[in-house]
Amino acid sequence: MKPETQINRRREEFPTLASGIHLLSHSLGPVPRAARESMLAYYEAWEHHTSEDAWATSWWEMSAHVGDRIAGVLGGAAGSVQIQPNASIALSSVASCFDFKSSRRNKIVTSALDFPSMEYIWDAQRRLGARVEVIASDDGITVPLERILEAIDDSTCLVALSHVSFRSSYRVDAQAIVERAHRHGALVLLDVYQSAGAFELRATEWEVDFLIGGTIKWLCGGPACGYLYVRPDLQNDLQPRLTGWVAHAAPFDFAPAPMRYTDSVGRFAQGTPNIPGLYSVLPGLRIIEEVTVKAIREESERRTEWMIDFALEHGWKVNSPRDVSDRGGSVMIYVDDGPAMVKRLNERRVFVDCRPGVGLRMSPHFFNTDEEVREAMKIVDEVNNGSMIQL
Ligand SMILES: Cc1ncc(COP(=O)(O)O)c(C=O)c1O
């Protein structure tokens, strides 16, 4: 492994790290110690609500505040992110903006490496007249860029892809896709759940139209707090059918229909915000902002490179791209019986997970030491009873 960098790992701020080697940032990050205080502040605001109106003093504005903090991580401007209950609802909100039946521009382009919600939600839009093209992956790891670009034509309304795949950590070329889509009059949505907090995102610079994701993985927030980024100059052109009173221009008028959307990203809200979810994400966001995503990515490249070299030297099948320029922050290593292997690793206090057909998913984050990463791979080798496919 290349020499250790000067990054501040802030390990003392994550009590869970004392229990073993945490390589689960693609799933659920460890709780920041400060989340305890933050959740207590939530409780206290609730308890004292009758003497000090919690909605008026903090809760009502909190969604916009957390949204702006997340916008910073995404490389977007303040006012570009609306908090959502989860990433699946964020995606459904975008889907509900399109009128597939009345337009000849009704094709959705997605890929086989996306999270299942993506396919389920787009498949459901076929009932409303959408045509859905799912770009295949020949190796289960990558989808050739040319294949994605070729699928985008003048009948495409939206290209909706995972920026980094949950099953292989394959990362698509966001800029090339946005360029091609915009040339054909199509919009682009990227699911950045597996890249936000692990890879530097540049929403404004890429001119991407939508980003969706959530905070419980690389951003060290608690379940659940999703988000939706909408390109600022696009926001007021859209009228999501998945809506509610909080998206109204004057919600406290409690006016009858028709809906009058507010002129901001707030039009992508639905109902009462998930206030405890918002409290749970603030401590993790602060740590990520302070450590910086740039430093996190540098660390990630150095360690994932070493893990892949280690796996290949041992003849294991790596189910992630070899080239760092095609990769997110996780490394997938094929094993025959994933659940059994995960159990053996957990017994040795190495915390990873597995997915069917994928194998182990292992994700070093900034708080992991180099020693932990080396130790984890050594233990994988020790508990591997021939369950890794030898190349
Ligand atoms: C890339 C990706 N998208 C979406 C999701 C699901 O998000 P949610 O449960 O917030 O809908 C996940 C969860 O693992 C994911 O990895």
mmCIF file of C-alpha atoms and ligand atoms in Angstrom, residues 26-27 85-89 114-115 117 162 164-166 191-194 212-214 217 224 226 355 361, ligand 1:
data_model
loop_
_atom_site.group_PDB
_atom_site.id
_atom_site.type_symbol
_atom_site.label_atom_id
_atom_site.label_comp_id
_atom_site.label_asym_id
_atom_site.label_seq_id
_atom_site.Cartn_x
_atom_site.Cartn_y
_atom_site.Cartn_z
ATOM 1 C CA HIS A 26 -21.925 1.157 1.481
ATOM 2 C CA SER A 27 -24.728 -0.023 3.823
ATOM 3 C CA PRO A 85 -38.235 10.364 3.118
ATOM 4 C CA ASN A 86 -35.808 8.096 1.210
ATOM 5 C CA ALA A 87 -34.135 7.740 -2.197
ATOM 6 C CA SER A 88 -36.972 5.622 -3.617
ATOM 7 C CA ILE A 89 -39.497 8.390 -2.906
ATOM 8 C CA ASP A 114 -28.875 0.191 -10.773
ATOM 9 C CA PHE A 115 -30.459 -0.358 -7.375
ATOM 10 C CA SER A 117 -35.938 0.515 -6.707
ATOM 11 C CA SER A 162 -26.615 4.897 -10.547
ATOM 12 C CA VAL A 164 -21.827 4.297 -8.528
ATOM 13 C CA SER A 165 -23.402 0.842 -8.611
ATOM 14 C CA PHE A 166 -24.340 -0.830 -5.315
ATOM 15 C CA ASP A 191 -28.480 8.013 -8.029
ATOM 16 C CA VAL A 192 -25.506 9.176 -5.957
ATOM 17 C CA TYR A 193 -26.330 7.181 -2.827
ATOM 18 C CA GLN A 194 -23.064 5.226 -3.234
ATOM 19 C CA ILE A 212 -31.071 11.368 -5.580
ATOM 20 C CA GLY A 213 -29.651 9.587 -2.551
ATOM 21 C CA GLY A 214 -29.656 9.336 1.197
ATOM 22 C CA LYS A 217 -24.094 5.213 4.141
ATOM 23 C CA ALA A 224 -33.674 7.608 7.166
ATOM 24 C CA GLY A 226 -33.231 10.936 1.554
ATOM 25 C CA ARG A 355 -25.144 -9.621 -2.286
ATOM 26 C CA ARG A 361 -18.884 -5.942 -0.397
HETATM 27 C C1 LIG B 1 -27.454 3.089 -4.980
HETATM 28 C C2 LIG B 1 -28.637 2.950 -4.071
HETATM 29 N N1 LIG B 1 -29.792 3.556 -4.387
HETATM 30 C C3 LIG B 1 -30.867 3.466 -3.598
HETATM 31 C C4 LIG B 1 -30.838 2.730 -2.435
HETATM 32 C C5 LIG B 1 -32.107 2.630 -1.607
HETATM 33 O O1 LIG B 1 -32.381 3.813 -0.996
HETATM 34 P P1 LIG B 1 -33.717 4.041 -0.143
HETATM 35 O O2 LIG B 1 -33.848 2.883 0.787
HETATM 36 O O3 LIG B 1 -33.439 5.330 0.579
HETATM 37 O O4 LIG B 1 -34.852 4.141 -1.080
HETATM 38 C C6 LIG B 1 -29.665 2.107 -2.051
HETATM 39 C C7 LIG B 1 -29.614 1.343 -0.787
HETATM 40 O O5 LIG B 1 -28.799 0.505 -0.526
HETATM 41 C C8 LIG B 1 -28.538 2.202 -2.896
HETATM 42 O O6 LIG B 1 -27.378 1.584 -2.605
#
